[in-house]
PDB file of C-alpha atoms in Angstrom:
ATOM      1  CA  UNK A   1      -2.357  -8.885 -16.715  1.00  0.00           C
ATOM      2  CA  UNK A   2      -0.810  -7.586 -13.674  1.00  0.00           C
ATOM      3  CA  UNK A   3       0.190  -9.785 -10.607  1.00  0.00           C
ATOM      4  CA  UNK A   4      -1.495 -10.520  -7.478  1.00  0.00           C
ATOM      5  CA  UNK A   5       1.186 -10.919  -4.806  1.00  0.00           C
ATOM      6  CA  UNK A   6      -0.042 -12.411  -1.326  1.00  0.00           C
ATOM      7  CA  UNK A   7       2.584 -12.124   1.328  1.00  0.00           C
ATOM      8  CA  UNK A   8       2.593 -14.886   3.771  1.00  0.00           C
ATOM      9  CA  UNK A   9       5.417 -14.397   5.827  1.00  0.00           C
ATOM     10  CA  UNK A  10       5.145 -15.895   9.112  1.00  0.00           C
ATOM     11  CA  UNK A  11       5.240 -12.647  11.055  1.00  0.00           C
ATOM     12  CA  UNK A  12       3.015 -10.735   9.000  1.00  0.00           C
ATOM     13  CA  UNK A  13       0.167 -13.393   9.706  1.00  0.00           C
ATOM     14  CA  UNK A  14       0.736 -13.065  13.196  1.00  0.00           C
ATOM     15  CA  UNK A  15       0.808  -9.581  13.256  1.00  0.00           C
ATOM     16  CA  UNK A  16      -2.496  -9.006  11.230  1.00  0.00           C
ATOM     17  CA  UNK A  17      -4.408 -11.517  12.966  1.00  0.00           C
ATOM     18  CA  UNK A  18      -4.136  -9.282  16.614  1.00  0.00           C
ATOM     19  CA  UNK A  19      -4.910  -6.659  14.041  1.00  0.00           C
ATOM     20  CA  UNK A  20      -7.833  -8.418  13.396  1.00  0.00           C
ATOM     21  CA  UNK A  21      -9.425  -8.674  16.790  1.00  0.00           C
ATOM     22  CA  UNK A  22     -12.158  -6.316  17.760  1.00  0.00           C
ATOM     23  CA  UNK A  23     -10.265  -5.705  21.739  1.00  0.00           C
ATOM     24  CA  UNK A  24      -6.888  -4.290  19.532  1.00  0.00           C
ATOM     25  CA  UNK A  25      -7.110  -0.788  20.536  1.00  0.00           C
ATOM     26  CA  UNK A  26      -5.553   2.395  18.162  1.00  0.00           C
ATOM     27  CA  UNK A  27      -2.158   2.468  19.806  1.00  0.00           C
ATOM     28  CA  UNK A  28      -1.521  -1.667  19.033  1.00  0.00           C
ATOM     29  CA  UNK A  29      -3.085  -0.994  15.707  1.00  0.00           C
ATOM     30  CA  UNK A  30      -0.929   1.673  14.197  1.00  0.00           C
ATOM     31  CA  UNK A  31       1.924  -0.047  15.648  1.00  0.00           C
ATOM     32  CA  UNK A  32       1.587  -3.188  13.802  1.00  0.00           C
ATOM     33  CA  UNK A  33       0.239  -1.807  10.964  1.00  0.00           C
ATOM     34  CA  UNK A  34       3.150   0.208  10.694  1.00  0.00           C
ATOM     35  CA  UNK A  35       5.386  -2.555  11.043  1.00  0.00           C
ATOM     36  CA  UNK A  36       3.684  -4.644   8.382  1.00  0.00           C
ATOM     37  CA  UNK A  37       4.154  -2.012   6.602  1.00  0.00           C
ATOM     38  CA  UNK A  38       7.732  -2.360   6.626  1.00  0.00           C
ATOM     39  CA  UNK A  39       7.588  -6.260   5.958  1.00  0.00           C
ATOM     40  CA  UNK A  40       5.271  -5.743   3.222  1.00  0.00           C
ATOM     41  CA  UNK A  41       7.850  -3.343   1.904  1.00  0.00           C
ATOM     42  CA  UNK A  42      10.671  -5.912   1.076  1.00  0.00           C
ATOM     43  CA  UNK A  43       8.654  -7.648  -1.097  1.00  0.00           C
ATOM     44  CA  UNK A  44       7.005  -4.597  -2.852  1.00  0.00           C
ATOM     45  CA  UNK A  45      10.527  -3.729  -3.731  1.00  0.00           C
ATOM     46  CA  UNK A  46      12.234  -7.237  -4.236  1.00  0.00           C
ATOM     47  CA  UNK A  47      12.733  -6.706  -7.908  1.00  0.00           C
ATOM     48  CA  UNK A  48      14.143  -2.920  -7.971  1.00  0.00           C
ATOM     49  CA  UNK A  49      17.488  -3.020 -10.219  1.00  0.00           C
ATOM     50  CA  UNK A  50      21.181  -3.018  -8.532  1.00  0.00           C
ATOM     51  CA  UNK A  51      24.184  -1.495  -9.818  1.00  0.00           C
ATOM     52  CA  UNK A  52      27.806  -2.132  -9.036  1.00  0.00           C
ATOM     53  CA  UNK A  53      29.874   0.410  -7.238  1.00  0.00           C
ATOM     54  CA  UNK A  54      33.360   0.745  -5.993  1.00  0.00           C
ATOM     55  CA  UNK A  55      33.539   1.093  -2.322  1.00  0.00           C
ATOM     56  CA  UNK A  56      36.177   0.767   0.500  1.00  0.00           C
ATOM     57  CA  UNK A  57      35.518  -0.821   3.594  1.00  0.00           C
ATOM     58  CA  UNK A  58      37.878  -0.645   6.371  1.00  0.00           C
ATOM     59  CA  UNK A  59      39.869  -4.016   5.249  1.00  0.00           C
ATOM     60  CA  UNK A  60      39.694  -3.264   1.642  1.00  0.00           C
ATOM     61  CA  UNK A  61      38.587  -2.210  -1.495  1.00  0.00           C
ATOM     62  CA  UNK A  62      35.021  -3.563  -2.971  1.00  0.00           C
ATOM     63  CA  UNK A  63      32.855  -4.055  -5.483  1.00  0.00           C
ATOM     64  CA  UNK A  64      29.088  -3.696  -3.802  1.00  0.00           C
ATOM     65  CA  UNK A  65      25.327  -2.914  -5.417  1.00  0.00           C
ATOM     66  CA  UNK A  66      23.315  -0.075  -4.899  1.00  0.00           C
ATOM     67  CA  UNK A  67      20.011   0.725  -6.677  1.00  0.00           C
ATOM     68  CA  UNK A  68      19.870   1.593  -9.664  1.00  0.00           C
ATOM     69  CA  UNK A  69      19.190   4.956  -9.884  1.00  0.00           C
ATOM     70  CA  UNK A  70      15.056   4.153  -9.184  1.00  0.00           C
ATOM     71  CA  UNK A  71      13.291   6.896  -7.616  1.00  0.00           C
ATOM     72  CA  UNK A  72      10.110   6.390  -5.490  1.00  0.00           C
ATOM     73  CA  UNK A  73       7.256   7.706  -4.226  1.00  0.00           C
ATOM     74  CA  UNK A  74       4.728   6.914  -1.474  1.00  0.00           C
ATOM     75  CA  UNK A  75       0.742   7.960  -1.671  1.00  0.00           C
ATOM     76  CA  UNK A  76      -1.719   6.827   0.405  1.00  0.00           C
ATOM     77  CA  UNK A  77      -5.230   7.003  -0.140  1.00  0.00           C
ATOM     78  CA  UNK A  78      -6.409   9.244   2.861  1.00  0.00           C
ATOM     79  CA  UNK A  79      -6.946   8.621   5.503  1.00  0.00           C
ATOM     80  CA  UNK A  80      -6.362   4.944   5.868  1.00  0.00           C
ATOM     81  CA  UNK A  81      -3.269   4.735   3.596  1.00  0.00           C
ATOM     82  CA  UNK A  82      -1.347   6.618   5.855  1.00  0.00           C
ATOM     83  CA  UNK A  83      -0.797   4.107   8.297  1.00  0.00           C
ATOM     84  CA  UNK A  84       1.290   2.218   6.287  1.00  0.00           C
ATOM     85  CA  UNK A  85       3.398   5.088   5.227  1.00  0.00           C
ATOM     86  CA  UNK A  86       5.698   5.115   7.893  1.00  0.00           C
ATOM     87  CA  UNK A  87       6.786   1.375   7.816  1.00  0.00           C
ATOM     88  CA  UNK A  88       7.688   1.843   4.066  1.00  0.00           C
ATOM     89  CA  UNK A  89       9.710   5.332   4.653  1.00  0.00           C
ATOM     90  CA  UNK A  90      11.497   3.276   7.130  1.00  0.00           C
ATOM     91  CA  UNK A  91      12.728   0.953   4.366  1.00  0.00           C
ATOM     92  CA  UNK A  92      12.662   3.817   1.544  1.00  0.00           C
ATOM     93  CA  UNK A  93      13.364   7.158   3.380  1.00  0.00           C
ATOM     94  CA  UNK A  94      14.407   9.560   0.344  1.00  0.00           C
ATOM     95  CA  UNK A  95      11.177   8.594  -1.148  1.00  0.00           C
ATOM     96  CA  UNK A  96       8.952  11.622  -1.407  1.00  0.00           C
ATOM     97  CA  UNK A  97       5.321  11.121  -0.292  1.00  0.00           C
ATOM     98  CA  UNK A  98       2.305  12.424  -1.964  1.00  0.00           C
ATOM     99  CA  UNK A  99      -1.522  12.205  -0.714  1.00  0.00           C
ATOM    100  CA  UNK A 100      -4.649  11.840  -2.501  1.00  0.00           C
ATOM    101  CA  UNK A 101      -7.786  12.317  -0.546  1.00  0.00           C
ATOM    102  CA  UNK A 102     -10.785  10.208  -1.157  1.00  0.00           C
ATOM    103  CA  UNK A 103     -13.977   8.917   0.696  1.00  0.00           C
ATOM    104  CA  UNK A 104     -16.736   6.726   0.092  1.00  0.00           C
ATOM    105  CA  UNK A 105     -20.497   7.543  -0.795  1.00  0.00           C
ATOM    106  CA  UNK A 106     -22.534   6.129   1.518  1.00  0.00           C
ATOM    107  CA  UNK A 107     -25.611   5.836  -0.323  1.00  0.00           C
ATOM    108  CA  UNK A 108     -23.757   4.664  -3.707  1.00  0.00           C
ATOM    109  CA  UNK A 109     -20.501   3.258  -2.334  1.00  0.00           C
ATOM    110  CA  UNK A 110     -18.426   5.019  -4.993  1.00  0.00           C
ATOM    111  CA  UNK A 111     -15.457   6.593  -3.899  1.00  0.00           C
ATOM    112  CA  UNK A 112     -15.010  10.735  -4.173  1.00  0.00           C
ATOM    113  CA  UNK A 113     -11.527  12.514  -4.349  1.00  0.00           C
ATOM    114  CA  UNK A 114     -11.736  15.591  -2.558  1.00  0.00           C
ATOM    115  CA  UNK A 115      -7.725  16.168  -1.810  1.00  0.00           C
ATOM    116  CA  UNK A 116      -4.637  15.503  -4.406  1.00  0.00           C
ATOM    117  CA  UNK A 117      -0.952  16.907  -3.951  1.00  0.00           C
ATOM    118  CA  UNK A 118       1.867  15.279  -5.285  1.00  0.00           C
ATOM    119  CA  UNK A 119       5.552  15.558  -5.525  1.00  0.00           C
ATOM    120  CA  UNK A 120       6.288  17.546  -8.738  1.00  0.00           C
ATOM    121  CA  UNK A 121       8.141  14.818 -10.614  1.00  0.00           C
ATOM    122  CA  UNK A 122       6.097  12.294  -9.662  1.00  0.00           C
ATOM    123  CA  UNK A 123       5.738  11.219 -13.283  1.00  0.00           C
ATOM    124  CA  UNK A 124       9.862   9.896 -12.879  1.00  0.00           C
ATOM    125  CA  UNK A 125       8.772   7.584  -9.896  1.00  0.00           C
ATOM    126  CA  UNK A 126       7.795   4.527  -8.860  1.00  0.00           C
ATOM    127  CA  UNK A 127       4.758   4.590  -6.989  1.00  0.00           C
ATOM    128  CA  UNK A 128       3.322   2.775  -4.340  1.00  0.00           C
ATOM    129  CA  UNK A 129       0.059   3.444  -3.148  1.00  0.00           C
ATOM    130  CA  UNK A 130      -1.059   2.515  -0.171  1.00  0.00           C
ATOM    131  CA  UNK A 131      -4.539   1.559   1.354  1.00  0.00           C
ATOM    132  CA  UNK A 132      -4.977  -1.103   4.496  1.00  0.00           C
ATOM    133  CA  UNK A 133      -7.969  -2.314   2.540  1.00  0.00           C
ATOM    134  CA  UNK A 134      -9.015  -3.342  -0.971  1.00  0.00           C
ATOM    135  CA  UNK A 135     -12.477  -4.027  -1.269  1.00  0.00           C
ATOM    136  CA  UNK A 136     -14.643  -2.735  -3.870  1.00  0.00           C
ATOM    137  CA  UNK A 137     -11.458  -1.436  -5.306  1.00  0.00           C
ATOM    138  CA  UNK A 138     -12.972   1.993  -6.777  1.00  0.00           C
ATOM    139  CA  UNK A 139     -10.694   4.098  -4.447  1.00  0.00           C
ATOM    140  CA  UNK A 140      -8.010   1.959  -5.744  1.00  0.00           C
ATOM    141  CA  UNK A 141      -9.218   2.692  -9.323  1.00  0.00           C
ATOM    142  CA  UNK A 142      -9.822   6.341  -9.467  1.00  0.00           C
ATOM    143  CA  UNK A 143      -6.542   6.930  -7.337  1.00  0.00           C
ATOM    144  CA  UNK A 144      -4.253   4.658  -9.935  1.00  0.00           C
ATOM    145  CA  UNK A 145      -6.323   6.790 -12.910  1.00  0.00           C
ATOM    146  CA  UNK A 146      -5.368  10.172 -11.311  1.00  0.00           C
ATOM    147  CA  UNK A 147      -1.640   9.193 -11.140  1.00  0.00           C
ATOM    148  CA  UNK A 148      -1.708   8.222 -14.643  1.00  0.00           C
ATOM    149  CA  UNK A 149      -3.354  11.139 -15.933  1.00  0.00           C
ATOM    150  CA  UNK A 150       0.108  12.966 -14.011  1.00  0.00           C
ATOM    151  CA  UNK A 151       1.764  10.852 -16.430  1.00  0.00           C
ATOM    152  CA  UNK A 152       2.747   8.146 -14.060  1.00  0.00           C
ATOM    153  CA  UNK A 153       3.517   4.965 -15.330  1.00  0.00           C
ATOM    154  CA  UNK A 154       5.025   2.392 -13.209  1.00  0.00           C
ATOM    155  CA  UNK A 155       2.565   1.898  -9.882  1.00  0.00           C
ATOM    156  CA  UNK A 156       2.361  -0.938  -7.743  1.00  0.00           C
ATOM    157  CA  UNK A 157      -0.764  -1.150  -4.969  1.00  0.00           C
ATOM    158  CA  UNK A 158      -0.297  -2.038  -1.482  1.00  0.00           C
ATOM    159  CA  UNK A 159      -3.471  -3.102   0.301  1.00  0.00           C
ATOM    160  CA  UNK A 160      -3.360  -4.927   3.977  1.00  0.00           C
ATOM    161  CA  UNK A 161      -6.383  -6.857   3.058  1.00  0.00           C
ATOM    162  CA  UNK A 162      -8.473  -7.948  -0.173  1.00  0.00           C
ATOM    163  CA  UNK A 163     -11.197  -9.769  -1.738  1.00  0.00           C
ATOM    164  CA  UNK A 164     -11.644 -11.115  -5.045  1.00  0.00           C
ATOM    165  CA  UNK A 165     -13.934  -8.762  -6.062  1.00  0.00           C
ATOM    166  CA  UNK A 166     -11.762  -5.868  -5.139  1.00  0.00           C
ATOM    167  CA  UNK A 167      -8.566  -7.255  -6.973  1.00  0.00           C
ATOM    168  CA  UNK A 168     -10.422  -8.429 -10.140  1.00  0.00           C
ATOM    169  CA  UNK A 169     -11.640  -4.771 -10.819  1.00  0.00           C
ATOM    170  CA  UNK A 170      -7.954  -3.301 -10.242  1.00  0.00           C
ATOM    171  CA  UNK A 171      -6.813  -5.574 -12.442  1.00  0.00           C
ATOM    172  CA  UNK A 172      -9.396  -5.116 -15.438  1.00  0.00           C
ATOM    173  CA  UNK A 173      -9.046  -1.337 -15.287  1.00  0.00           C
ATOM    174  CA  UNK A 174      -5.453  -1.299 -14.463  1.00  0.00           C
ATOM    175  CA  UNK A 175      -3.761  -4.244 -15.711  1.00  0.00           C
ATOM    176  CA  UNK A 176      -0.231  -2.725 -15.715  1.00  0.00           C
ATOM    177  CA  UNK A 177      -0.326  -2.399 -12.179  1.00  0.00           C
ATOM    178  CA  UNK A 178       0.764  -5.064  -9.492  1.00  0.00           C
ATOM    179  CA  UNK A 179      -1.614  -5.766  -6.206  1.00  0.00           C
ATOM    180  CA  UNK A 180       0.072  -6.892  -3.151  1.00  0.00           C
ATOM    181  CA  UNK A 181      -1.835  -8.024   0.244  1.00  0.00           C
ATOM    182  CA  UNK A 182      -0.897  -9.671   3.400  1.00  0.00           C
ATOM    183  CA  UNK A 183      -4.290 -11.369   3.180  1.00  0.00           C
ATOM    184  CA  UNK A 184      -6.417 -12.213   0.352  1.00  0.00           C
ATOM    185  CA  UNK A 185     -10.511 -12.786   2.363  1.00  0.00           C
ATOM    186  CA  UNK A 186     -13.672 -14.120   1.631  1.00  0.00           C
ATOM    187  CA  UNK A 187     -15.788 -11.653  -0.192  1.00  0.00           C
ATOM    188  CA  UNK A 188     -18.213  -8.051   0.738  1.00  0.00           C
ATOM    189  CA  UNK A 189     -21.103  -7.975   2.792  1.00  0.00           C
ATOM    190  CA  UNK A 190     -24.428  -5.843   1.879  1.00  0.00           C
ATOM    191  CA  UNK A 191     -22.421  -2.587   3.035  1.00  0.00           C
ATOM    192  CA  UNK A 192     -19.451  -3.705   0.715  1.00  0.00           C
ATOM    193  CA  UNK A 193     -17.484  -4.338   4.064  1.00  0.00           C
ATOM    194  CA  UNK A 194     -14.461  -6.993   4.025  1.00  0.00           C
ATOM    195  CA  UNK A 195     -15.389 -10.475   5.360  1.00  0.00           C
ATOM    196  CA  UNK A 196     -14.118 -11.306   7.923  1.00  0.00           C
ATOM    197  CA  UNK A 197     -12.021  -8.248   7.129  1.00  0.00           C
ATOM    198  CA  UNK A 198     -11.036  -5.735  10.231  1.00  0.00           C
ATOM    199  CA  UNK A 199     -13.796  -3.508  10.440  1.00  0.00           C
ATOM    200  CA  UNK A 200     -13.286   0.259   9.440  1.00  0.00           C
ATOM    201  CA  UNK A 201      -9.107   0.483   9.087  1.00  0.00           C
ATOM    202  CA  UNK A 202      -9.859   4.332   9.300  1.00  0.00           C
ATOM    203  CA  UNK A 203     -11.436   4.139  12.534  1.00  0.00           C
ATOM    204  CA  UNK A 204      -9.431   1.734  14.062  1.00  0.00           C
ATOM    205  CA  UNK A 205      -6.129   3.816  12.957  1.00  0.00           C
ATOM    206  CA  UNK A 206      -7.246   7.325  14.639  1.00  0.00           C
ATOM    207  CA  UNK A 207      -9.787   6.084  16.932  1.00  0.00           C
ATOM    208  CA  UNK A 208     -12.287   7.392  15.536  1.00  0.00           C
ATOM    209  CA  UNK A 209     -16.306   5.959  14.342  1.00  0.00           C
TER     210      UNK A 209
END
């Protein structure tokens, strides 16, 4: 069963919580989101192996660690995912980025992909995927299954915010693949809307409705 990692760093409560507030406008938004992005990021990548290497610093010679040889890749899950892209390429910035383009039924609440393109090797990568929100977790779903069908096979999912409902259907259909969230909520309304969630992080990204 894969692991559900909740990240409750000090800062990254504060920060979502103004993200929470209906008065945040788009330019506050992105800018925190992109910044929890980049907190979220340490722990996403906390267990990546090290190496030794010989190095000289300016006093003397060294033995340091680098990583070990890991290649990544970024996809978000249009649109919304690609606000936290550029917090994580600020951590990882030789990881190659890939997009898959989904939205959601409004009627059945399913998600559609209308948009993949990914880096050619992304099948040697690790790959985090990236979406603000995890709620019924079919994007989630259908974007993991795509990857894996490229022949990827170590993912990890970066959401901003969950529910139980959203994480227990990742991990039934994808139990090989790690969740992290900076906040784990309450549940989905009738319109399978986060509660109390953020609203729309799509909207609220580009300013749009």
């Amino acid at each position: 069963m894969s692991q559900l990692h909740v990240i409750n760093h000090p800062m990254i409560q504060h920060k979502l919580t103004i993200m929470r507030k209906k008065e945040t406008g788009s330019k506050d938004f992105r800018e925190l989101l992109k910044e929890i992005g980049l907190l979220m990021g340490y722990e996403v990548t906390r267990d990546l192996p090290l190496r030794d290497i010989e190095i000289e610093t300016p006093i003397c010679k060294m033995t340091g660690k680098e990583i070990s040889g890991r290649k990544m890749a970024i996809v978000p899950i249009l649109r919304a995912g690609l606000g936290l892209v550029e917090g994580l390429q600020s951590l990882i910035p030789v990881a190659k980025v890939g997009h898959i383009g989904m939205y959601r039924n409004e009627e059945t609440h399913q998600p559609v992909e209308y948009f993949c393109k990914l880096p050619e090797d992304i099948h040697d990568r690790l790959v985090i995927v990236t979406d603000p929100m995890l709620a019924t977790g079919g994007s989630a779903c259908d974007a993991i299954s795509s990857l894996k069908k490229k022949g990827c096979a170590n993912i990890r999912l970066m959401c901003l915010v969950g529910v139980p409902e959203g994480v227990e259907r990742v991990q039934r259909e994808h139990p090989d693949v790690d969740i992290y969230l900076a906040a784990l909520d309450e549940r989905l309304n009738e319109n399978a809307y986060i509660v109390p969630g953020l609203g729309d992080a799509g909207d609220r990204i580009f300013g749009t409705k």
